[in-house]
Amino acid sequence: MQRGGATTIKKIAEELGVHPSTVSRALNPTTRGLIRKETSERIEQAAKKLGYYPNAAAASLRTGRSKLIGVFLPDISNPVFSPILSGIAEVTSEAGFATIVADVGTEARSQTEMMFELVARRVEGLILATVSRNDDLVQQCMNERLPVVLVNRAESLMRVSSVTTDDVHSMRLAIDHLYEAGHRRIGHLAGPQNLSTGFLRNKGFREGIADVGLAANDAPVVECAGYTRAAGQEAMQTMLKDHPGITAVVASNDLVALGAYDAVYAAGLDVPDNISIVGHNDMPLVDMVHPPLTTIRISHRELGREAARLLMSEINHDGSARRSIVLAPELVVRGSTRRV
């Protein structure tokens, strides 16, 4: 395979009988639109035939741009993030950018250190799926004048653009479904309240309970230590011990819901005969557990696409105004809920 450069571009041009500048424009995502589609496709086919690929290091030196972005994830093993990453890559690759994915956990110091590491590598922007409601990392990015977009979570001050799902409405969808099925004592396994997702879903749960006319005493809330199966199991054990009369729970995410399954079965009870359970996210494979999980579907791939579009816009200075994009959730009814 040949390294990209003027010599290879010249060979492609000679083979097709076009000017080298035409080849250069066709192989550059930022100028490809200046070339006729038919010509661009012929050039790309010839480039593949000759084993050409661009020399990113040389291009960076020539243009002063790295064409790199970073994506921070709190837990790369969580299946929710795979489609978000796919959506990001779909948009950024079309724009000629490569993506560096960092599994930075939840510890603020490691996130800050990785941010400065990527700044040293001259990344042109960051997409953060890690932020808390009051996050110092956002201000640090702003201090570095680094374009940043939040995905899946938002911060309280709304200092930068974000793409999220309507977490308040999603909980109302869950409450309405359970209430219509006859449930009158409904619990909530809440996410961490320092995260926008946990805070807003808890808010939506309480508002949904009030909207259907149920008393707060009939809608207990137990906060989970994290968005994990183990945390869900522990919280559900507490719920069953302290509030034995509940007939349904709404979990703050699908992993928490699966932990609730574990606690219900360990207590000698059944889902949904004794306890109906609703999850949140519709992550891959929750339709294959037993019973299949009723949950709130989020358009994760579209979250990634929209976040990448916003970041590309900020990097290219197409618009400096902060934007908050909120996508609509959807209830997916499966076998983990029943009428009472």
PDB file of N, CA and C in Angstrom, residues 165-250:
ATOM      1  N   THR A 165     -32.434  13.321  25.291  1.00  0.00           N
ATOM      2  CA  THR A 165     -33.806  12.868  25.101  1.00  0.00           C
ATOM      3  C   THR A 165     -34.675  13.515  26.169  1.00  0.00           C
ATOM      4  N   ASP A 166     -35.958  13.648  25.910  1.00  0.00           N
ATOM      5  CA  ASP A 166     -36.879  14.252  26.873  1.00  0.00           C
ATOM      6  C   ASP A 166     -37.092  13.282  28.033  1.00  0.00           C
ATOM      7  N   ASP A 167     -36.225  13.376  29.041  1.00  0.00           N
ATOM      8  CA  ASP A 167     -36.261  12.436  30.164  1.00  0.00           C
ATOM      9  C   ASP A 167     -37.501  12.611  31.032  1.00  0.00           C
ATOM     10  N   VAL A 168     -38.011  13.827  31.121  1.00  0.00           N
ATOM     11  CA  VAL A 168     -39.223  14.053  31.910  1.00  0.00           C
ATOM     12  C   VAL A 168     -40.415  13.360  31.247  1.00  0.00           C
ATOM     13  N   HIS A 169     -40.559  13.556  29.960  1.00  0.00           N
ATOM     14  CA  HIS A 169     -41.687  12.949  29.240  1.00  0.00           C
ATOM     15  C   HIS A 169     -41.584  11.433  29.219  1.00  0.00           C
ATOM     16  N   SER A 170     -40.369  10.900  29.157  1.00  0.00           N
ATOM     17  CA  SER A 170     -40.209   9.447  29.107  1.00  0.00           C
ATOM     18  C   SER A 170     -40.784   8.788  30.355  1.00  0.00           C
ATOM     19  N   MET A 171     -40.585   9.398  31.512  1.00  0.00           N
ATOM     20  CA  MET A 171     -41.135   8.841  32.742  1.00  0.00           C
ATOM     21  C   MET A 171     -42.659   8.949  32.769  1.00  0.00           C
ATOM     22  N   ARG A 172     -43.172  10.023  32.201  1.00  0.00           N
ATOM     23  CA  ARG A 172     -44.630  10.152  32.134  1.00  0.00           C
ATOM     24  C   ARG A 172     -45.233   9.062  31.253  1.00  0.00           C
ATOM     25  N   LEU A 173     -44.539   8.713  30.172  1.00  0.00           N
ATOM     26  CA  LEU A 173     -45.005   7.608  29.334  1.00  0.00           C
ATOM     27  C   LEU A 173     -45.079   6.314  30.142  1.00  0.00           C
ATOM     28  N   ALA A 174     -44.068   6.065  30.959  1.00  0.00           N
ATOM     29  CA  ALA A 174     -44.028   4.851  31.772  1.00  0.00           C
ATOM     30  C   ALA A 174     -45.154   4.842  32.803  1.00  0.00           C
ATOM     31  N   ILE A 175     -45.354   5.984  33.479  1.00  0.00           N
ATOM     32  CA  ILE A 175     -46.404   6.072  34.495  1.00  0.00           C
ATOM     33  C   ILE A 175     -47.780   5.879  33.865  1.00  0.00           C
ATOM     34  N   ASP A 176     -48.025   6.542  32.742  1.00  0.00           N
ATOM     35  CA  ASP A 176     -49.320   6.407  32.074  1.00  0.00           C
ATOM     36  C   ASP A 176     -49.598   4.952  31.708  1.00  0.00           C
ATOM     37  N   HIS A 177     -48.585   4.263  31.208  1.00  0.00           N
ATOM     38  CA  HIS A 177     -48.753   2.859  30.818  1.00  0.00           C
ATOM     39  C   HIS A 177     -49.127   2.005  32.030  1.00  0.00           C
ATOM     40  N   LEU A 178     -48.426   2.185  33.133  1.00  0.00           N
ATOM     41  CA  LEU A 178     -48.694   1.374  34.319  1.00  0.00           C
ATOM     42  C   LEU A 178     -50.044   1.721  34.949  1.00  0.00           C
ATOM     43  N   TYR A 179     -50.369   3.006  34.974  1.00  0.00           N
ATOM     44  CA  TYR A 179     -51.650   3.424  35.559  1.00  0.00           C
ATOM     45  C   TYR A 179     -52.819   2.855  34.758  1.00  0.00           C
ATOM     46  N   GLU A 180     -52.698   2.925  33.437  1.00  0.00           N
ATOM     47  CA  GLU A 180     -53.764   2.386  32.585  1.00  0.00           C
ATOM     48  C   GLU A 180     -53.893   0.877  32.743  1.00  0.00           C
ATOM     49  N   ALA A 181     -52.805   0.212  33.165  1.00  0.00           N
ATOM     50  CA  ALA A 181     -52.846  -1.237  33.401  1.00  0.00           C
ATOM     51  C   ALA A 181     -53.369  -1.570  34.792  1.00  0.00           C
ATOM     52  N   GLY A 182     -53.762  -0.541  35.561  1.00  0.00           N
ATOM     53  CA  GLY A 182     -54.380  -0.785  36.860  1.00  0.00           C
ATOM     54  C   GLY A 182     -53.467  -0.632  38.062  1.00  0.00           C
ATOM     55  N   HIS A 183     -52.216  -0.301  37.862  1.00  0.00           N
ATOM     56  CA  HIS A 183     -51.278  -0.172  38.989  1.00  0.00           C
ATOM     57  C   HIS A 183     -51.525   1.131  39.743  1.00  0.00           C
ATOM     58  N   ARG A 184     -51.546   1.036  41.089  1.00  0.00           N
ATOM     59  CA  ARG A 184     -51.774   2.221  41.913  1.00  0.00           C
ATOM     60  C   ARG A 184     -50.675   2.427  42.955  1.00  0.00           C
ATOM     61  N   ARG A 185     -49.752   1.502  43.054  1.00  0.00           N
ATOM     62  CA  ARG A 185     -48.560   1.682  43.910  1.00  0.00           C
ATOM     63  C   ARG A 185     -47.341   1.380  43.045  1.00  0.00           C
ATOM     64  N   ILE A 186     -46.681   2.432  42.644  1.00  0.00           N
ATOM     65  CA  ILE A 186     -45.608   2.351  41.642  1.00  0.00           C
ATOM     66  C   ILE A 186     -44.335   2.963  42.213  1.00  0.00           C
ATOM     67  N   GLY A 187     -43.264   2.195  42.236  1.00  0.00           N
ATOM     68  CA  GLY A 187     -41.992   2.701  42.740  1.00  0.00           C
ATOM     69  C   GLY A 187     -41.063   3.133  41.624  1.00  0.00           C
ATOM     70  N   HIS A 188     -40.024   3.867  42.004  1.00  0.00           N
ATOM     71  CA  HIS A 188     -39.032   4.341  41.039  1.00  0.00           C
ATOM     72  C   HIS A 188     -37.629   4.043  41.550  1.00  0.00           C
ATOM     73  N   LEU A 189     -36.840   3.358  40.719  1.00  0.00           N
ATOM     74  CA  LEU A 189     -35.416   3.144  41.005  1.00  0.00           C
ATOM     75  C   LEU A 189     -34.663   4.247  40.278  1.00  0.00           C
ATOM     76  N   ALA A 190     -34.369   5.327  40.995  1.00  0.00           N
ATOM     77  CA  ALA A 190     -33.846   6.547  40.391  1.00  0.00           C
ATOM     78  C   ALA A 190     -32.355   6.437  40.103  1.00  0.00           C
ATOM     79  N   GLY A 191     -31.921   7.124  39.050  1.00  0.00           N
ATOM     80  CA  GLY A 191     -30.492   7.224  38.766  1.00  0.00           C
ATOM     81  C   GLY A 191     -29.835   8.233  39.679  1.00  0.00           C
ATOM     82  N   PRO A 192     -28.492   8.305  39.682  1.00  0.00           N
ATOM     83  CA  PRO A 192     -27.782   9.282  40.517  1.00  0.00           C
ATOM     84  C   PRO A 192     -28.284  10.705  40.260  1.00  0.00           C
ATOM     85  N   GLN A 193     -28.578  11.431  41.324  1.00  0.00           N
ATOM     86  CA  GLN A 193     -29.202  12.741  41.183  1.00  0.00           C
ATOM     87  C   GLN A 193     -28.221  13.845  40.800  1.00  0.00           C
ATOM     88  N   ASN A 194     -26.929  13.540  40.783  1.00  0.00           N
ATOM     89  CA  ASN A 194     -25.955  14.531  40.298  1.00  0.00           C
ATOM     90  C   ASN A 194     -25.843  14.515  38.777  1.00  0.00           C
ATOM     91  N   LEU A 195     -26.535  13.578  38.123  1.00  0.00           N
ATOM     92  CA  LEU A 195     -26.551  13.501  36.668  1.00  0.00           C
ATOM     93  C   LEU A 195     -27.905  13.981  36.156  1.00  0.00           C
ATOM     94  N   SER A 196     -27.894  14.668  35.016  1.00  0.00           N
ATOM     95  CA  SER A 196     -29.145  15.204  34.480  1.00  0.00           C
ATOM     96  C   SER A 196     -30.156  14.101  34.210  1.00  0.00           C
ATOM     97  N   THR A 197     -29.681  12.950  33.731  1.00  0.00           N
ATOM     98  CA  THR A 197     -30.598  11.857  33.423  1.00  0.00           C
ATOM     99  C   THR A 197     -31.314  11.372  34.685  1.00  0.00           C
ATOM    100  N   GLY A 198     -30.567  11.189  35.770  1.00  0.00           N
ATOM    101  CA  GLY A 198     -31.178  10.752  37.019  1.00  0.00           C
ATOM    102  C   GLY A 198     -32.124  11.797  37.582  1.00  0.00           C
ATOM    103  N   PHE A 199     -31.693  13.049  37.577  1.00  0.00           N
ATOM    104  CA  PHE A 199     -32.492  14.144  38.128  1.00  0.00           C
ATOM    105  C   PHE A 199     -33.788  14.344  37.343  1.00  0.00           C
ATOM    106  N   LEU A 200     -33.688  14.401  36.009  1.00  0.00           N
ATOM    107  CA  LEU A 200     -34.866  14.696  35.188  1.00  0.00           C
ATOM    108  C   LEU A 200     -35.837  13.515  35.134  1.00  0.00           C
ATOM    109  N   ARG A 201     -35.309  12.282  35.123  1.00  0.00           N
ATOM    110  CA  ARG A 201     -36.216  11.126  35.136  1.00  0.00           C
ATOM    111  C   ARG A 201     -36.949  11.026  36.464  1.00  0.00           C
ATOM    112  N   ASN A 202     -36.286  11.358  37.547  1.00  0.00           N
ATOM    113  CA  ASN A 202     -36.947  11.393  38.848  1.00  0.00           C
ATOM    114  C   ASN A 202     -38.013  12.489  38.868  1.00  0.00           C
ATOM    115  N   LYS A 203     -37.687  13.634  38.301  1.00  0.00           N
ATOM    116  CA  LYS A 203     -38.653  14.729  38.200  1.00  0.00           C
ATOM    117  C   LYS A 203     -39.871  14.305  37.379  1.00  0.00           C
ATOM    118  N   GLY A 204     -39.608  13.651  36.237  1.00  0.00           N
ATOM    119  CA  GLY A 204     -40.703  13.184  35.394  1.00  0.00           C
ATOM    120  C   GLY A 204     -41.557  12.151  36.090  1.00  0.00           C
ATOM    121  N   PHE A 205     -40.915  11.283  36.877  1.00  0.00           N
ATOM    122  CA  PHE A 205     -41.672  10.270  37.620  1.00  0.00           C
ATOM    123  C   PHE A 205     -42.629  10.932  38.601  1.00  0.00           C
ATOM    124  N   ARG A 206     -42.126  11.876  39.372  1.00  0.00           N
ATOM    125  CA  ARG A 206     -42.960  12.545  40.378  1.00  0.00           C
ATOM    126  C   ARG A 206     -44.100  13.321  39.716  1.00  0.00           C
ATOM    127  N   GLU A 207     -43.792  14.000  38.601  1.00  0.00           N
ATOM    128  CA  GLU A 207     -44.834  14.740  37.890  1.00  0.00           C
ATOM    129  C   GLU A 207     -45.872  13.791  37.298  1.00  0.00           C
ATOM    130  N   GLY A 208     -45.409  12.650  36.768  1.00  0.00           N
ATOM    131  CA  GLY A 208     -46.335  11.672  36.209  1.00  0.00           C
ATOM    132  C   GLY A 208     -47.261  11.093  37.263  1.00  0.00           C
ATOM    133  N   ILE A 209     -46.716  10.829  38.446  1.00  0.00           N
ATOM    134  CA  ILE A 209     -47.526  10.313  39.553  1.00  0.00           C
ATOM    135  C   ILE A 209     -48.599  11.336  39.944  1.00  0.00           C
ATOM    136  N   ALA A 210     -48.206  12.605  40.020  1.00  0.00           N
ATOM    137  CA  ALA A 210     -49.161  13.659  40.379  1.00  0.00           C
ATOM    138  C   ALA A 210     -50.234  13.816  39.303  1.00  0.00           C
ATOM    139  N   ASP A 211     -49.826  13.694  38.040  1.00  0.00           N
ATOM    140  CA  ASP A 211     -50.764  13.883  36.935  1.00  0.00           C
ATOM    141  C   ASP A 211     -51.887  12.845  36.943  1.00  0.00           C
ATOM    142  N   VAL A 212     -51.574  11.612  37.350  1.00  0.00           N
ATOM    143  CA  VAL A 212     -52.612  10.572  37.356  1.00  0.00           C
ATOM    144  C   VAL A 212     -53.362  10.526  38.686  1.00  0.00           C
ATOM    145  N   GLY A 213     -52.985  11.423  39.610  1.00  0.00           N
ATOM    146  CA  GLY A 213     -53.730  11.551  40.856  1.00  0.00           C
ATOM    147  C   GLY A 213     -53.320  10.612  41.963  1.00  0.00           C
ATOM    148  N   LEU A 214     -52.142  10.024  41.876  1.00  0.00           N
ATOM    149  CA  LEU A 214     -51.668   9.139  42.942  1.00  0.00           C
ATOM    150  C   LEU A 214     -50.946   9.947  44.014  1.00  0.00           C
ATOM    151  N   ALA A 215     -51.023   9.468  45.245  1.00  0.00           N
ATOM    152  CA  ALA A 215     -50.349  10.142  46.353  1.00  0.00           C
ATOM    153  C   ALA A 215     -48.863   9.797  46.339  1.00  0.00           C
ATOM    154  N   ALA A 216     -48.048  10.727  46.822  1.00  0.00           N
ATOM    155  CA  ALA A 216     -46.605  10.510  46.869  1.00  0.00           C
ATOM    156  C   ALA A 216     -46.253   9.299  47.728  1.00  0.00           C
ATOM    157  N   ASN A 217     -47.062   9.020  48.762  1.00  0.00           N
ATOM    158  CA  ASN A 217     -46.803   7.865  49.632  1.00  0.00           C
ATOM    159  C   ASN A 217     -46.934   6.543  48.881  1.00  0.00           C
ATOM    160  N   ASP A 218     -47.689   6.571  47.787  1.00  0.00           N
ATOM    161  CA  ASP A 218     -47.870   5.357  46.987  1.00  0.00           C
ATOM    162  C   ASP A 218     -46.864   5.262  45.844  1.00  0.00           C
ATOM    163  N   ALA A 219     -45.874   6.164  45.866  1.00  0.00           N
ATOM    164  CA  ALA A 219     -44.878   6.191  44.790  1.00  0.00           C
ATOM    165  C   ALA A 219     -43.480   6.370  45.376  1.00  0.00           C
ATOM    166  N   PRO A 220     -42.988   5.367  46.097  1.00  0.00           N
ATOM    167  CA  PRO A 220     -41.669   5.495  46.740  1.00  0.00           C
ATOM    168  C   PRO A 220     -40.536   5.539  45.724  1.00  0.00           C
ATOM    169  N   VAL A 221     -39.466   6.244  46.094  1.00  0.00           N
ATOM    170  CA  VAL A 221     -38.279   6.381  45.244  1.00  0.00           C
ATOM    171  C   VAL A 221     -37.065   5.891  46.009  1.00  0.00           C
ATOM    172  N   VAL A 222     -36.270   5.047  45.378  1.00  0.00           N
ATOM    173  CA  VAL A 222     -34.984   4.614  45.928  1.00  0.00           C
ATOM    174  C   VAL A 222     -33.912   4.991  44.926  1.00  0.00           C
ATOM    175  N   GLU A 223     -32.919   5.744  45.354  1.00  0.00           N
ATOM    176  CA  GLU A 223     -31.851   6.178  44.446  1.00  0.00           C
ATOM    177  C   GLU A 223     -30.782   5.097  44.320  1.00  0.00           C
ATOM    178  N   CYS A 224     -30.391   4.818  43.088  1.00  0.00           N
ATOM    179  CA  CYS A 224     -29.329   3.838  42.822  1.00  0.00           C
ATOM    180  C   CYS A 224     -27.964   4.501  42.946  1.00  0.00           C
ATOM    181  N   ALA A 225     -26.978   3.714  43.314  1.00  0.00           N
ATOM    182  CA  ALA A 225     -25.615   4.228  43.425  1.00  0.00           C
ATOM    183  C   ALA A 225     -24.997   4.490  42.055  1.00  0.00           C
ATOM    184  N   GLY A 226     -25.518   3.859  41.016  1.00  0.00           N
ATOM    185  CA  GLY A 226     -24.998   4.043  39.665  1.00  0.00           C
ATOM    186  C   GLY A 226     -25.939   3.400  38.673  1.00  0.00           C
ATOM    187  N   TYR A 227     -25.619   3.555  37.388  1.00  0.00           N
ATOM    188  CA  TYR A 227     -26.443   2.954  36.338  1.00  0.00           C
ATOM    189  C   TYR A 227     -25.919   1.556  36.016  1.00  0.00           C
ATOM    190  N   THR A 228     -25.971   0.663  36.999  1.00  0.00           N
ATOM    191  CA  THR A 228     -25.448  -0.687  36.813  1.00  0.00           C
ATOM    192  C   THR A 228     -26.473  -1.714  37.271  1.00  0.00           C
ATOM    193  N   ARG A 229     -26.276  -2.937  36.828  1.00  0.00           N
ATOM    194  CA  ARG A 229     -27.169  -4.020  37.230  1.00  0.00           C
ATOM    195  C   ARG A 229     -27.072  -4.269  38.738  1.00  0.00           C
ATOM    196  N   ALA A 230     -25.840  -4.234  39.260  1.00  0.00           N
ATOM    197  CA  ALA A 230     -25.653  -4.461  40.695  1.00  0.00           C
ATOM    198  C   ALA A 230     -26.349  -3.380  41.516  1.00  0.00           C
ATOM    199  N   ALA A 231     -26.242  -2.131  41.069  1.00  0.00           N
ATOM    200  CA  ALA A 231     -26.899  -1.032  41.787  1.00  0.00           C
ATOM    201  C   ALA A 231     -28.415  -1.177  41.723  1.00  0.00           C
ATOM    202  N   GLY A 232     -28.927  -1.641  40.574  1.00  0.00           N
ATOM    203  CA  GLY A 232     -30.363  -1.859  40.446  1.00  0.00           C
ATOM    204  C   GLY A 232     -30.857  -2.958  41.365  1.00  0.00           C
ATOM    205  N   GLN A 233     -30.079  -4.027  41.484  1.00  0.00           N
ATOM    206  CA  GLN A 233     -30.464  -5.122  42.368  1.00  0.00           C
ATOM    207  C   GLN A 233     -30.513  -4.652  43.824  1.00  0.00           C
ATOM    208  N   GLU A 234     -29.494  -3.899  44.225  1.00  0.00           N
ATOM    209  CA  GLU A 234     -29.451  -3.407  45.605  1.00  0.00           C
ATOM    210  C   GLU A 234     -30.619  -2.467  45.896  1.00  0.00           C
ATOM    211  N   ALA A 235     -30.904  -1.568  44.958  1.00  0.00           N
ATOM    212  CA  ALA A 235     -32.005  -0.624  45.159  1.00  0.00           C
ATOM    213  C   ALA A 235     -33.349  -1.345  45.201  1.00  0.00           C
ATOM    214  N   MET A 236     -33.511  -2.364  44.369  1.00  0.00           N
ATOM    215  CA  MET A 236     -34.774  -3.103  44.352  1.00  0.00           C
ATOM    216  C   MET A 236     -34.952  -3.908  45.638  1.00  0.00           C
ATOM    217  N   GLN A 237     -33.875  -4.434  46.177  1.00  0.00           N
ATOM    218  CA  GLN A 237     -33.959  -5.134  47.455  1.00  0.00           C
ATOM    219  C   GLN A 237     -34.469  -4.201  48.548  1.00  0.00           C
ATOM    220  N   THR A 238     -33.950  -2.958  48.534  1.00  0.00           N
ATOM    221  CA  THR A 238     -34.419  -1.946  49.493  1.00  0.00           C
ATOM    222  C   THR A 238     -35.884  -1.626  49.266  1.00  0.00           C
ATOM    223  N   MET A 239     -36.285  -1.490  48.004  1.00  0.00           N
ATOM    224  CA  MET A 239     -37.678  -1.183  47.672  1.00  0.00           C
ATOM    225  C   MET A 239     -38.611  -2.272  48.190  1.00  0.00           C
ATOM    226  N   LEU A 240     -38.265  -3.530  47.967  1.00  0.00           N
ATOM    227  CA  LEU A 240     -39.127  -4.635  48.393  1.00  0.00           C
ATOM    228  C   LEU A 240     -39.208  -4.724  49.915  1.00  0.00           C
ATOM    229  N   LYS A 241     -38.114  -4.420  50.580  1.00  0.00           N
ATOM    230  CA  LYS A 241     -38.092  -4.497  52.058  1.00  0.00           C
ATOM    231  C   LYS A 241     -38.888  -3.352  52.683  1.00  0.00           C
ATOM    232  N   ASP A 242     -38.706  -2.128  52.152  1.00  0.00           N
ATOM    233  CA  ASP A 242     -39.330  -0.959  52.764  1.00  0.00           C
ATOM    234  C   ASP A 242     -40.734  -0.672  52.243  1.00  0.00           C
ATOM    235  N   HIS A 243     -41.060  -1.175  51.056  1.00  0.00           N
ATOM    236  CA  HIS A 243     -42.354  -0.874  50.435  1.00  0.00           C
ATOM    237  C   HIS A 243     -42.925  -2.151  49.813  1.00  0.00           C
ATOM    238  N   PRO A 244     -43.294  -3.118  50.621  1.00  0.00           N
ATOM    239  CA  PRO A 244     -43.717  -4.435  50.102  1.00  0.00           C
ATOM    240  C   PRO A 244     -45.027  -4.402  49.318  1.00  0.00           C
ATOM    241  N   GLY A 245     -45.786  -3.301  49.382  1.00  0.00           N
ATOM    242  CA  GLY A 245     -47.077  -3.282  48.707  1.00  0.00           C
ATOM    243  C   GLY A 245     -47.039  -2.825  47.266  1.00  0.00           C
ATOM    244  N   ILE A 246     -45.869  -2.456  46.738  1.00  0.00           N
ATOM    245  CA  ILE A 246     -45.823  -1.960  45.355  1.00  0.00           C
ATOM    246  C   ILE A 246     -46.116  -3.096  44.373  1.00  0.00           C
ATOM    247  N   THR A 247     -46.711  -2.724  43.239  1.00  0.00           N
ATOM    248  CA  THR A 247     -46.997  -3.722  42.198  1.00  0.00           C
ATOM    249  C   THR A 247     -46.200  -3.469  40.923  1.00  0.00           C
ATOM    250  N   ALA A 248     -45.480  -2.347  40.866  1.00  0.00           N
ATOM    251  CA  ALA A 248     -44.699  -2.021  39.665  1.00  0.00           C
ATOM    252  C   ALA A 248     -43.569  -1.076  40.026  1.00  0.00           C
ATOM    253  N   VAL A 249     -42.500  -1.116  39.239  1.00  0.00           N
ATOM    254  CA  VAL A 249     -41.407  -0.149  39.388  1.00  0.00           C
ATOM    255  C   VAL A 249     -41.006   0.358  38.005  1.00  0.00           C
ATOM    256  N   VAL A 250     -40.585   1.613  37.986  1.00  0.00           N
ATOM    257  CA  VAL A 250     -39.993   2.218  36.801  1.00  0.00           C
ATOM    258  C   VAL A 250     -38.514   2.395  37.091  1.00  0.00           C
TER     259      VAL A 250
END
